[in-house]
XYZ file of C-alpha atoms in Angstrom:
699
model
C -145.496 158.757 -197.251
C -147.140 155.635 -198.110
C -150.646 155.681 -199.762
C -153.430 154.565 -197.474
C -154.560 151.762 -199.500
C -151.223 150.066 -199.192
C -151.271 146.571 -197.750
C -150.065 146.289 -194.121
C -147.897 143.330 -194.627
C -145.734 145.082 -197.152
C -144.819 147.545 -194.441
C -141.184 146.650 -192.949
C -140.705 148.680 -189.917
C -143.838 150.957 -189.393
C -147.491 150.588 -190.004
C -149.171 153.858 -190.979
C -153.119 154.029 -190.332
C -155.809 156.814 -190.420
C -159.402 157.110 -189.848
C -161.914 159.672 -191.324
C -165.241 160.798 -190.027
C -168.142 159.403 -192.041
C -169.015 163.102 -192.470
C -166.306 163.352 -194.918
C -167.905 160.476 -197.046
C -164.795 158.543 -196.973
C -164.420 154.953 -196.242
C -162.784 153.859 -192.685
C -159.685 151.512 -192.953
C -157.697 150.939 -189.727
C -154.617 149.063 -189.004
C -154.556 147.141 -185.622
C -151.153 146.415 -184.406
C -150.446 143.301 -182.778
C -149.066 144.994 -179.645
C -149.251 148.794 -179.073
C -146.257 150.779 -178.790
C -145.809 153.111 -176.088
C -145.516 156.112 -178.358
C -148.642 155.072 -180.331
C -151.067 157.819 -180.490
C -154.888 157.354 -181.441
C -157.250 159.855 -182.545
C -160.861 160.001 -183.280
C -162.356 160.882 -186.404
C -164.137 163.747 -184.809
C -160.816 165.604 -184.376
C -158.780 167.228 -186.938
C -158.347 164.182 -189.147
C -154.926 162.867 -187.844
C -153.596 159.328 -188.165
C -151.744 156.860 -185.863
C -148.130 155.846 -186.116
C -147.008 152.292 -184.584
C -144.039 149.927 -184.875
C -144.122 146.424 -186.399
C -142.893 143.136 -185.591
C -139.809 143.500 -187.489
C -138.411 146.466 -185.448
C -135.733 144.583 -183.766
C -134.859 142.849 -186.841
C -133.825 145.735 -188.947
C -132.735 148.208 -186.529
C -128.991 149.325 -186.970
C -127.000 147.442 -184.592
C -124.167 149.836 -182.903
C -122.513 146.940 -180.924
C -119.505 144.890 -181.518
C -118.861 145.621 -185.029
C -119.252 149.374 -185.074
C -116.990 149.422 -181.822
C -114.161 147.559 -183.765
C -114.259 149.729 -186.617
C -114.218 152.832 -184.555
C -111.085 151.396 -182.667
C -109.280 150.814 -185.846
C -110.009 154.314 -187.113
C -108.726 155.837 -183.895
C -105.473 153.657 -183.978
C -104.870 154.520 -187.737
C -105.155 158.125 -186.939
C -102.779 157.900 -183.936
C -100.301 156.062 -186.025
C -100.338 158.630 -188.917
C -99.844 161.378 -186.525
C -96.745 159.540 -184.972
C -95.220 158.933 -188.544
C -95.729 162.593 -189.443
C -93.966 163.536 -186.386
C -91.164 161.178 -186.915
C -90.843 162.446 -190.551
C -90.836 166.077 -189.542
C -88.169 165.766 -186.830
C -86.118 162.994 -188.494
C -85.736 163.366 -192.276
C -84.372 159.824 -192.806
C -87.793 158.525 -192.228
C -89.127 160.494 -195.165
C -89.719 158.368 -198.259
C -88.799 160.613 -201.264
C -91.616 159.434 -203.678
C -94.302 159.810 -201.190
C -93.590 162.907 -199.145
C -91.988 165.061 -201.681
C -95.053 167.086 -201.915
C -95.338 167.422 -198.385
C -91.608 168.796 -198.006
C -91.158 171.022 -200.979
C -87.220 172.004 -201.257
C -86.590 175.559 -199.576
C -83.197 177.186 -199.170
C -81.586 173.767 -198.371
C -82.816 170.240 -198.658
C -83.328 168.307 -195.403
C -83.275 164.904 -197.370
C -79.801 163.627 -196.999
C -79.798 161.646 -200.455
C -80.671 164.840 -202.336
C -77.896 167.491 -203.350
C -78.954 170.904 -205.033
C -76.676 172.973 -207.007
C -77.046 176.301 -208.562
C -74.793 176.107 -211.813
C -75.224 180.001 -212.413
C -72.680 180.443 -209.697
C -69.976 178.295 -211.275
C -69.774 180.215 -214.531
C -66.011 181.298 -214.095
C -64.722 184.908 -213.560
C -61.451 186.716 -214.128
C -60.906 186.785 -210.095
C -61.810 183.227 -209.218
C -59.353 182.910 -206.465
C -61.323 185.930 -204.729
C -64.691 184.241 -205.544
C -63.471 180.903 -204.278
C -63.942 179.073 -207.618
C -62.840 175.752 -207.722
C -60.436 174.220 -210.289
C -60.345 170.648 -211.507
C -56.632 169.958 -212.503
C -56.705 166.663 -214.817
C -53.371 164.918 -215.673
C -53.485 161.676 -218.034
C -50.505 159.553 -216.968
C -48.609 156.702 -218.904
C -45.113 155.606 -217.958
C -44.755 158.987 -215.929
C -42.758 157.678 -212.994
C -39.482 159.555 -213.987
C -41.604 162.800 -214.099
C -43.869 162.676 -211.284
C -41.547 164.113 -208.521
C -41.056 167.264 -210.759
C -44.773 167.548 -211.233
C -45.580 167.337 -207.630
C -42.779 170.087 -207.041
C -44.717 172.302 -209.395
C -48.082 171.602 -207.527
C -46.513 172.451 -204.144
C -45.378 175.702 -205.536
C -48.821 176.856 -207.135
C -50.038 180.093 -205.557
C -53.803 179.605 -206.275
C -55.490 178.364 -202.972
C -54.675 174.502 -202.808
C -58.068 173.903 -201.130
C -59.837 175.030 -204.251
C -57.851 172.780 -206.578
C -59.363 169.168 -206.905
C -56.719 166.900 -208.549
C -57.661 163.873 -211.139
C -55.334 161.431 -212.514
C -56.017 158.718 -215.059
C -53.084 155.878 -215.173
C -53.416 154.023 -218.342
C -51.161 151.509 -220.348
C -48.268 152.037 -218.123
C -45.610 149.471 -217.785
C -43.603 151.362 -214.801
C -44.678 151.894 -211.271
C -46.589 155.027 -211.998
C -49.517 153.923 -209.930
C -47.489 153.112 -206.759
C -45.390 156.087 -207.023
C -48.462 158.412 -207.498
C -49.983 156.929 -204.381
C -46.882 157.670 -202.456
C -46.786 161.272 -203.771
C -50.366 161.837 -203.090
C -49.964 160.790 -199.462
C -47.063 162.925 -198.803
C -48.737 165.857 -200.427
C -51.705 165.568 -198.200
C -49.713 165.059 -195.141
C -48.189 168.502 -195.181
C -47.712 170.231 -191.894
C -49.814 173.169 -192.914
C -53.501 172.822 -193.803
C -53.106 175.498 -196.367
C -50.969 173.115 -198.565
C -53.713 170.348 -198.557
C -55.457 170.004 -201.958
C -59.242 169.358 -202.182
C -60.821 166.224 -203.767
C -58.277 163.746 -205.202
C -59.343 161.124 -207.806
C -57.202 158.362 -209.188
C -58.525 156.413 -212.014
C -57.076 153.511 -214.143
C -58.265 152.566 -217.398
C -56.280 150.915 -220.426
C -57.049 151.849 -224.104
C -54.786 149.336 -225.732
C -51.929 151.930 -226.426
C -49.080 149.989 -227.940
C -47.020 152.975 -229.117
C -43.924 153.229 -227.263
C -43.135 156.424 -225.077
C -39.759 157.259 -226.565
C -39.465 160.387 -228.629
C -39.342 158.901 -231.920
C -42.119 156.606 -231.460
C -44.520 159.302 -229.648
C -43.672 162.001 -232.443
C -43.401 159.771 -235.523
C -45.979 160.730 -238.315
C -47.237 157.241 -238.739
C -48.360 157.195 -235.344
C -50.181 160.507 -234.895
C -53.492 159.700 -236.006
C -54.090 156.538 -233.905
C -52.097 157.901 -230.853
C -54.179 161.199 -230.698
C -57.497 159.455 -230.748
C -56.521 157.092 -228.276
C -55.319 160.191 -226.056
C -58.598 161.748 -226.752
C -60.423 158.799 -225.252
C -58.403 159.072 -222.083
C -59.085 162.828 -221.662
C -62.846 162.163 -222.093
C -62.848 159.435 -219.640
C -61.072 161.317 -217.185
C -63.220 164.436 -217.381
C -66.426 162.560 -217.207
C -65.596 160.917 -214.136
C -63.833 163.739 -212.439
C -65.999 166.906 -213.251
C -68.376 168.016 -210.447
C -70.962 170.398 -210.438
C -68.885 172.659 -208.145
C -66.112 173.191 -210.678
C -65.782 176.417 -212.363
C -62.615 175.825 -214.163
C -60.870 172.814 -215.741
C -57.011 172.736 -216.204
C -55.315 170.217 -218.212
C -51.434 169.877 -217.582
C -48.650 167.477 -218.900
C -46.604 166.155 -216.253
C -43.414 166.674 -218.184
C -43.472 170.485 -217.910
C -39.955 171.345 -216.657
C -40.413 175.184 -215.943
C -43.652 177.241 -215.407
C -44.687 180.145 -213.450
C -46.206 179.638 -209.921
C -49.016 182.072 -210.571
C -50.075 180.286 -213.915
C -53.556 179.600 -213.048
C -54.243 183.291 -211.900
C -52.320 184.487 -215.063
C -54.399 182.473 -217.479
C -57.610 183.172 -215.507
C -57.320 186.846 -215.359
C -57.972 186.948 -219.248
C -61.511 185.611 -218.584
C -61.477 183.586 -221.749
C -63.402 180.362 -222.392
C -60.079 178.577 -223.717
C -56.765 179.898 -223.153
C -53.208 178.406 -223.442
C -49.723 179.654 -223.132
C -46.666 179.315 -225.609
C -44.783 176.166 -225.079
C -40.949 176.022 -225.848
C -38.251 173.527 -224.756
C -34.581 174.114 -223.898
C -32.013 172.415 -225.981
C -28.075 171.994 -225.661
C -25.893 174.848 -226.650
C -24.506 172.766 -229.633
C -28.386 172.503 -230.933
C -28.997 176.177 -230.417
C -30.061 176.486 -226.905
C -33.806 176.487 -227.442
C -36.633 175.612 -229.840
C -40.536 175.781 -230.061
C -42.154 172.540 -228.807
C -46.027 172.816 -229.015
C -46.984 173.472 -232.632
C -50.798 172.396 -232.108
C -51.792 175.941 -231.277
C -52.311 177.884 -234.675
C -54.554 179.880 -236.700
C -56.547 178.258 -239.778
C -55.117 178.951 -243.260
C -56.777 178.898 -246.798
C -54.201 176.246 -247.606
C -55.160 174.054 -244.832
C -58.673 174.218 -245.481
C -58.067 173.498 -249.145
C -56.048 170.509 -248.054
C -58.669 169.177 -245.759
C -61.169 169.086 -248.654
C -58.942 166.728 -250.250
C -58.386 164.179 -247.664
C -60.452 161.168 -246.567
C -63.269 161.617 -244.054
C -61.371 159.686 -241.299
C -58.101 161.454 -242.133
C -56.507 163.602 -239.271
C -54.081 166.612 -240.042
C -51.188 167.081 -237.675
C -48.928 169.826 -237.450
C -45.063 170.142 -237.787
C -44.870 167.258 -240.343
C -43.701 167.712 -243.857
C -46.611 165.601 -245.286
C -49.142 168.226 -244.409
C -47.884 171.617 -245.364
C -50.491 173.743 -244.183
C -48.780 177.084 -243.815
C -50.587 178.145 -240.877
C -49.442 180.923 -238.435
C -48.279 178.773 -235.211
C -48.458 180.514 -231.827
C -44.847 179.186 -231.023
C -43.282 180.942 -233.667
C -44.665 184.521 -232.833
C -42.753 184.506 -229.451
C -40.853 187.468 -228.457
C -38.759 186.995 -225.327
C -39.191 190.622 -224.674
C -42.947 191.091 -225.643
C -45.968 191.708 -223.674
C -46.928 188.379 -221.863
C -50.714 189.637 -221.720
C -50.617 189.884 -225.501
C -53.717 187.628 -226.818
C -53.867 185.962 -230.007
C -57.221 184.422 -231.499
C -56.316 180.636 -232.405
C -58.468 177.710 -233.874
C -56.214 174.638 -232.785
C -54.860 174.268 -229.175
C -52.087 172.243 -227.944
C -52.584 169.923 -224.853
C -49.548 170.793 -222.692
C -51.135 173.358 -220.664
C -54.920 174.215 -221.092
C -57.384 176.263 -218.776
C -60.973 176.264 -219.752
C -64.276 177.172 -218.162
C -66.062 174.116 -216.969
C -69.357 175.427 -218.879
C -67.388 174.583 -222.092
C -67.413 171.046 -221.484
C -71.064 170.966 -219.924
C -71.900 172.713 -223.138
C -70.917 169.576 -225.067
C -67.519 170.338 -226.268
C -65.011 167.348 -225.713
C -61.895 165.860 -227.136
C -62.980 164.254 -230.314
C -61.654 160.675 -230.712
C -62.595 160.922 -234.307
C -61.849 163.181 -237.238
C -63.651 166.360 -236.448
C -62.897 168.883 -239.568
C -59.927 166.514 -240.135
C -58.585 166.973 -236.706
C -58.599 165.157 -233.386
C -57.919 165.468 -229.676
C -56.783 168.894 -228.630
C -56.926 170.333 -232.165
C -60.216 168.910 -232.641
C -61.405 170.366 -229.202
C -60.163 173.956 -230.290
C -62.205 173.735 -233.485
C -65.244 172.357 -231.726
C -65.253 175.166 -229.188
C -64.838 177.835 -232.005
C -67.818 175.941 -233.752
C -69.821 176.528 -230.718
C -69.028 180.225 -230.441
C -66.529 179.915 -227.467
C -63.627 182.239 -227.274
C -60.225 180.444 -227.905
C -57.013 182.444 -227.297
C -53.178 181.921 -226.983
C -50.582 183.957 -225.468
C -47.767 183.957 -227.774
C -45.285 186.031 -225.245
C -46.384 184.189 -222.044
C -44.059 181.061 -222.300
C -43.318 177.880 -220.136
C -40.706 175.164 -220.878
C -41.227 171.670 -221.718
C -38.620 169.134 -220.632
C -35.962 168.259 -223.247
C -36.271 164.665 -224.504
C -33.419 163.817 -226.855
C -34.126 162.032 -230.308
C -32.238 159.203 -231.777
C -30.250 161.720 -233.654
C -29.513 163.919 -230.921
C -28.456 160.827 -228.663
C -26.174 159.560 -231.715
C -24.759 163.121 -232.009
C -24.204 163.174 -228.118
C -22.436 159.858 -228.320
C -20.032 160.987 -230.856
C -19.546 164.122 -228.828
C -18.742 161.824 -225.804
C -16.191 159.828 -227.868
C -14.507 163.104 -228.949
C -14.404 164.089 -225.179
C -13.018 160.880 -224.186
C -10.317 161.056 -226.790
C -9.509 164.611 -225.698
C -9.097 163.316 -221.998
C -7.011 160.468 -223.201
C -4.690 162.840 -225.175
C -4.558 165.221 -222.042
C -3.592 162.320 -219.715
C -1.032 161.147 -222.085
C 0.582 164.538 -222.333
C 0.547 164.941 -218.574
C 2.100 161.692 -218.237
C 4.960 162.727 -220.591
C 5.449 165.953 -218.747
C 5.438 163.985 -215.411
C 8.235 161.905 -216.825
C 10.225 164.971 -217.903
C 9.803 166.530 -214.421
C 10.972 163.282 -212.781
C 13.872 163.191 -214.978
C 14.728 166.867 -213.756
C 14.060 166.141 -210.172
C 10.325 166.074 -210.444
C 9.815 169.759 -209.831
C 11.481 172.117 -212.496
C 11.411 175.071 -210.158
C 12.749 173.335 -207.145
C 15.416 171.525 -209.319
C 16.431 175.091 -210.914
C 16.709 176.429 -207.402
C 18.947 173.411 -206.238
C 21.010 173.646 -209.506
C 21.550 177.370 -208.762
C 22.617 176.679 -205.032
C 25.156 174.102 -206.312
C 26.349 176.342 -208.970
C 27.018 179.072 -206.338
C 28.743 176.493 -204.067
C 30.843 175.264 -206.951
C 31.570 178.906 -207.685
C 32.580 179.518 -204.020
C 34.791 176.312 -203.893
C 36.238 177.164 -207.091
C 36.980 180.930 -206.116
C 38.505 179.596 -202.806
C 40.534 177.024 -204.418
C 41.613 179.622 -206.974
C 42.606 182.031 -204.079
C 44.603 179.369 -202.610
C 46.358 178.247 -205.877
C 46.886 181.872 -206.733
C 48.424 182.312 -203.308
C 50.557 179.173 -203.658
C 51.578 180.473 -207.060
C 52.357 183.818 -205.628
C 54.643 182.171 -203.068
C 56.349 179.900 -205.504
C 56.797 182.893 -207.832
C 58.568 184.766 -204.994
C 60.623 181.838 -204.236
C 61.652 181.334 -207.835
C 62.434 184.835 -208.054
C 64.754 184.723 -204.831
C 66.377 181.567 -206.174
C 67.097 183.328 -209.492
C 68.425 186.287 -207.720
C 70.737 184.094 -205.602
C 71.976 182.012 -208.620
C 72.282 184.900 -210.807
C 75.954 185.621 -209.397
C 77.313 182.064 -210.779
C 76.094 182.915 -214.278
C 77.646 185.141 -216.665
C 76.427 186.508 -220.167
C 78.498 185.470 -223.175
C 78.902 187.607 -226.076
C 75.503 186.255 -227.452
C 73.990 187.419 -224.239
C 73.411 183.816 -222.987
C 73.791 182.952 -219.490
C 76.483 180.393 -218.491
C 78.176 179.186 -215.495
C 81.338 181.040 -214.619
C 84.523 179.346 -213.454
C 83.523 178.477 -210.090
C 87.115 177.486 -209.195
C 88.999 180.562 -210.007
C 86.043 182.684 -208.497
C 86.256 180.428 -205.548
C 89.743 180.798 -205.225
C 89.399 184.610 -205.548
C 86.870 184.539 -203.139
C 88.782 181.866 -200.869
C 91.799 183.863 -200.923
C 94.001 180.880 -200.502
C 91.612 178.072 -199.131
C 91.348 176.562 -202.625
C 89.895 172.964 -201.502
C 86.815 174.315 -199.504
C 85.913 177.094 -202.031
C 85.085 174.411 -204.772
C 83.166 172.526 -202.412
C 81.046 175.735 -201.769
C 80.328 176.372 -205.124
C 79.316 172.725 -205.896
C 76.834 173.036 -203.135
C 75.477 176.254 -204.051
C 74.899 174.830 -207.598
C 73.223 171.799 -206.261
C 70.826 173.830 -204.113
C 70.069 176.266 -207.110
C 69.295 173.230 -209.272
C 67.071 171.913 -206.592
C 65.336 175.283 -206.352
C 64.833 175.225 -209.970
C 63.151 171.784 -209.803
C 60.728 173.115 -207.197
C 59.868 176.016 -209.357
C 59.098 173.769 -212.199
C 56.954 171.677 -210.077
C 55.133 174.647 -208.630
C 54.524 175.836 -212.161
C 53.218 172.344 -213.194
C 50.947 172.331 -210.292
C 49.788 175.749 -210.896
C 48.792 174.726 -214.370
C 46.882 171.386 -212.908
C 45.180 173.891 -210.719
C 44.268 176.157 -213.724
C 43.287 173.055 -215.456
C 40.934 172.141 -212.618
C 39.524 175.367 -212.495
C 38.984 175.413 -216.228
C 37.367 171.803 -215.828
C 35.116 173.126 -212.906
C 34.011 176.160 -215.207
C 33.240 173.598 -218.223
C 31.016 171.329 -215.887
C 29.312 174.393 -214.600
C 28.671 175.507 -218.236
C 27.424 172.003 -219.130
C 25.184 172.052 -215.864
C 23.592 175.441 -216.840
C 23.586 174.448 -220.642
C 21.430 171.187 -219.389
C 19.163 173.123 -217.189
C 18.642 175.694 -220.332
C 17.768 172.692 -222.418
C 15.424 171.265 -219.694
C 13.765 174.578 -219.437
C 13.666 174.790 -223.142
C 12.031 171.420 -223.183
C 9.476 172.443 -220.676
C 8.866 175.647 -222.500
C 8.582 173.887 -225.782
C 6.205 171.296 -224.184
C 4.080 174.470 -222.658
C 4.193 176.279 -226.079
C 2.917 172.842 -227.867
C 0.178 172.448 -225.286
C -0.641 176.352 -225.593
C -0.604 175.746 -229.395
C -2.941 172.900 -229.306
C -5.285 174.663 -226.989
C -5.299 177.777 -229.304
C -6.068 175.029 -232.150
C -8.929 173.781 -230.061
C -10.076 177.162 -229.071
C -9.935 178.155 -232.816
C -11.767 175.081 -233.751
C -14.363 175.818 -231.157
C -14.605 179.403 -232.527
C -14.966 177.991 -235.974
C -17.722 175.640 -234.731
C -19.394 178.461 -232.952
C -19.198 180.530 -235.972
C -20.501 177.644 -238.067
C -23.446 177.169 -235.534
C -23.935 180.741 -235.540
C -24.047 181.029 -239.205
C -26.144 177.727 -239.261
C -28.611 179.341 -236.909
C -28.553 182.608 -238.949
C -29.207 180.650 -242.179
C -31.994 178.666 -240.388
C -33.431 182.149 -239.156
C -33.119 183.373 -242.721
C -34.397 180.367 -243.971
C -37.335 180.648 -241.672
C -38.164 184.209 -242.504
C -37.887 183.471 -246.144
C -40.233 180.492 -245.607
C -42.486 182.804 -243.610
C -42.328 185.448 -246.311
C -42.968 182.732 -248.937
C -45.918 181.493 -246.755
C -47.144 185.106 -246.782
C -46.478 185.426 -250.503
C -48.399 182.140 -250.913
C -51.180 182.972 -248.738
C -51.529 186.439 -250.421
C -51.409 184.353 -253.967
C -54.189 182.007 -252.777
C -56.076 184.987 -251.589
C -55.732 186.557 -255.039
C -56.514 183.256 -256.520
C -59.527 182.714 -254.485
C -60.542 186.231 -255.377
C -59.799 185.604 -258.863
C -61.655 182.140 -258.770
C -64.806 184.104 -256.944
C -64.620 186.685 -259.809
C -64.693 183.765 -262.387
C -67.517 182.258 -260.606
C -69.413 185.754 -260.287
C -68.735 186.187 -264.008
C -69.871 182.905 -264.787
C -73.060 183.416 -262.791
C -73.491 186.587 -264.607
C -73.257 184.942 -267.856
C -75.539 182.199 -266.816
C -77.917 184.884 -265.526
C -77.832 186.834 -268.732
C -78.175 183.776 -270.878
C -81.381 182.828 -268.764
C -82.676 186.351 -269.200
C -82.030 186.026 -273.109
C -83.714 182.585 -272.968
C -86.480 184.104 -271.000
C -86.789 187.236 -273.144
C -86.808 184.837 -276.083
C -89.513 182.604 -274.530
C -91.618 185.736 -273.838
C -91.310 186.907 -277.485
C -92.202 183.600 -278.754
C -95.068 183.410 -276.238
C -96.075 186.869 -277.587
C -95.957 185.829 -281.046
C -97.948 182.658 -280.136
C -100.518 184.750 -278.530
C -100.552 187.090 -281.372
C -101.185 184.089 -283.737
C -103.743 182.743 -281.509
C -105.578 186.045 -281.297
C -105.182 186.447 -285.328
C -106.545 182.892 -285.666
C -109.291 183.868 -283.432
C -110.131 186.981 -285.175
C -109.827 185.598 -288.572
C -113.492 184.102 -288.838
C -114.712 187.542 -287.764
C -112.924 189.417 -290.717
C -114.904 190.113 -293.969
C -113.688 188.096 -296.979
C -111.651 189.741 -299.763
C -113.660 190.250 -302.868
C -112.478 188.271 -305.925
C -112.999 190.962 -308.387
C -112.242 194.463 -307.549
C -114.848 195.477 -310.257
C -117.594 193.518 -308.538
C -119.881 195.783 -306.280
C -120.193 194.843 -302.709
C -123.618 193.344 -302.506
C -124.523 192.984 -298.920
C -126.724 190.193 -299.694
C -123.720 188.407 -301.615
C -121.689 189.114 -298.688
C -123.993 187.582 -296.437
C -124.270 184.642 -298.515
């Protein structure tokens, strides 16, 4: 309330006036408004001393105006409130209208996000267990590729045969530094794989990456496995593995499986078999088949091993960037290798703790890589790539094991020496085939000479011989019959002519006097009897000529029969000679085969002896390695004992020095105390006879 003495012109809106009765002794002062207000009230001094209130002339000027401006502000406020409500309703029912930065506090995450651009993953559910196929744990299968076109069909056949649920397997490929059609063939095989009739055969997410790392080493066996190329090659391969893993690993993956595409034989249940052990990193044993002349089989992956004292001592002598590689004479590490501990009849579930792992087939939990373990593309503890990965996993306290009796088989890739040896074997095979061909041609010529088929010719010859024998027998019978008839005729003629011959005194037959006999016989007809005797003599002579001709003819028949027998004997001899030649050829072939068989047996025996010698050498080397390890352990123990003895000697020397220092310090303290106590001691008398006068002593 303004004071009563305030000037009226200073009032802005209202004027206050009051009048008091003179009885109160106060001065009367009154404000007279220019125009009375309707609500002005006037009181007299006689009443209870109240005052009047009236408006001034500035009332309309300073009164708040609730007209146009206030009406516009209210409209805008109502419109803004309506628009805000509409936006809130839209953001509630349509999440795409929500700006993440502004409305995140309005819509906190619950069981699931309603914002499409945000994904929520609980990594505690992807740790990896021993029964992953039952818990639907996803596997990322990684395969680096370089000039792998010849091996891709075999690899995809293995993929189709896997028994782990295909929808839980995600595939990731990295094609780098390839000069063949690996990328095109991979695309075709993936399209065929994902177009299988059954949805159960379809795989999950598939990633194909392309990245070159400047790898110039050739893909042949000698180049890839040569000692000089190992360090640089493995560092480049480590980069490829890290690129592939970092690009393909998803938060949903529980396991990561690394697999080379040139694995020839592996169990279809390999994922379940390895997963069942529930280890952080696990690898199988890897061998490869060989031709029989090379021994049949051989350990392949020598990168899975246990650490040895010799290797640790060797690592301390190498440069910082050096990389130790196994299986080469340049680095004699004497490590126990997983491959050499294989027993074909051993327990496939037997585990062996290892420090280095090979890269042919690795199953690892995804949390190992999420924890920072990777494939070092540099020298980590003098190792790189998969061996460095094993070392790093062991350093971070992850379990790394191998299965010595669970074996998969890598594809056999012949070296230059193997190829050279196979070429020599091929030349030898061709030489033997040429000899066999020439021998066969010779036998064919012999067979053709004797009417091609020996057996058929022999049957023909036997039939001809039988026919000739029958004809000869028939002719012989006929000739014999003719001879018999001729003999009978001769005998009859001889009997008839015997009457005309007489024996002389010497017993020789001679013709008698036919005339006298004739006369005797004729009885007087002399002329006719002589004629008859001459006629009989002529007929007898004719019969004798006929007999002579018959005898000559019989001899000719016998000569023909003998000639036939000779021909038959010659044919039999020829057949026997032919058969003998065939048998000799067969015997020679059998002898050559026997020689070849014996040579093969000798080679097999030599190979077996070489194998036994190699096994004996290997066992001797293992024993020697064990002895060396024992010697190294003993040497290390002796060295440790020497260090300990030296430390004891040093400690004893330090203790002696400390004791001497303490004695010296004690002597110094004693000397100091003695020196401090010397002024307090009474002086010695110069003469023992002088009496000790206290006053003199004081002086």
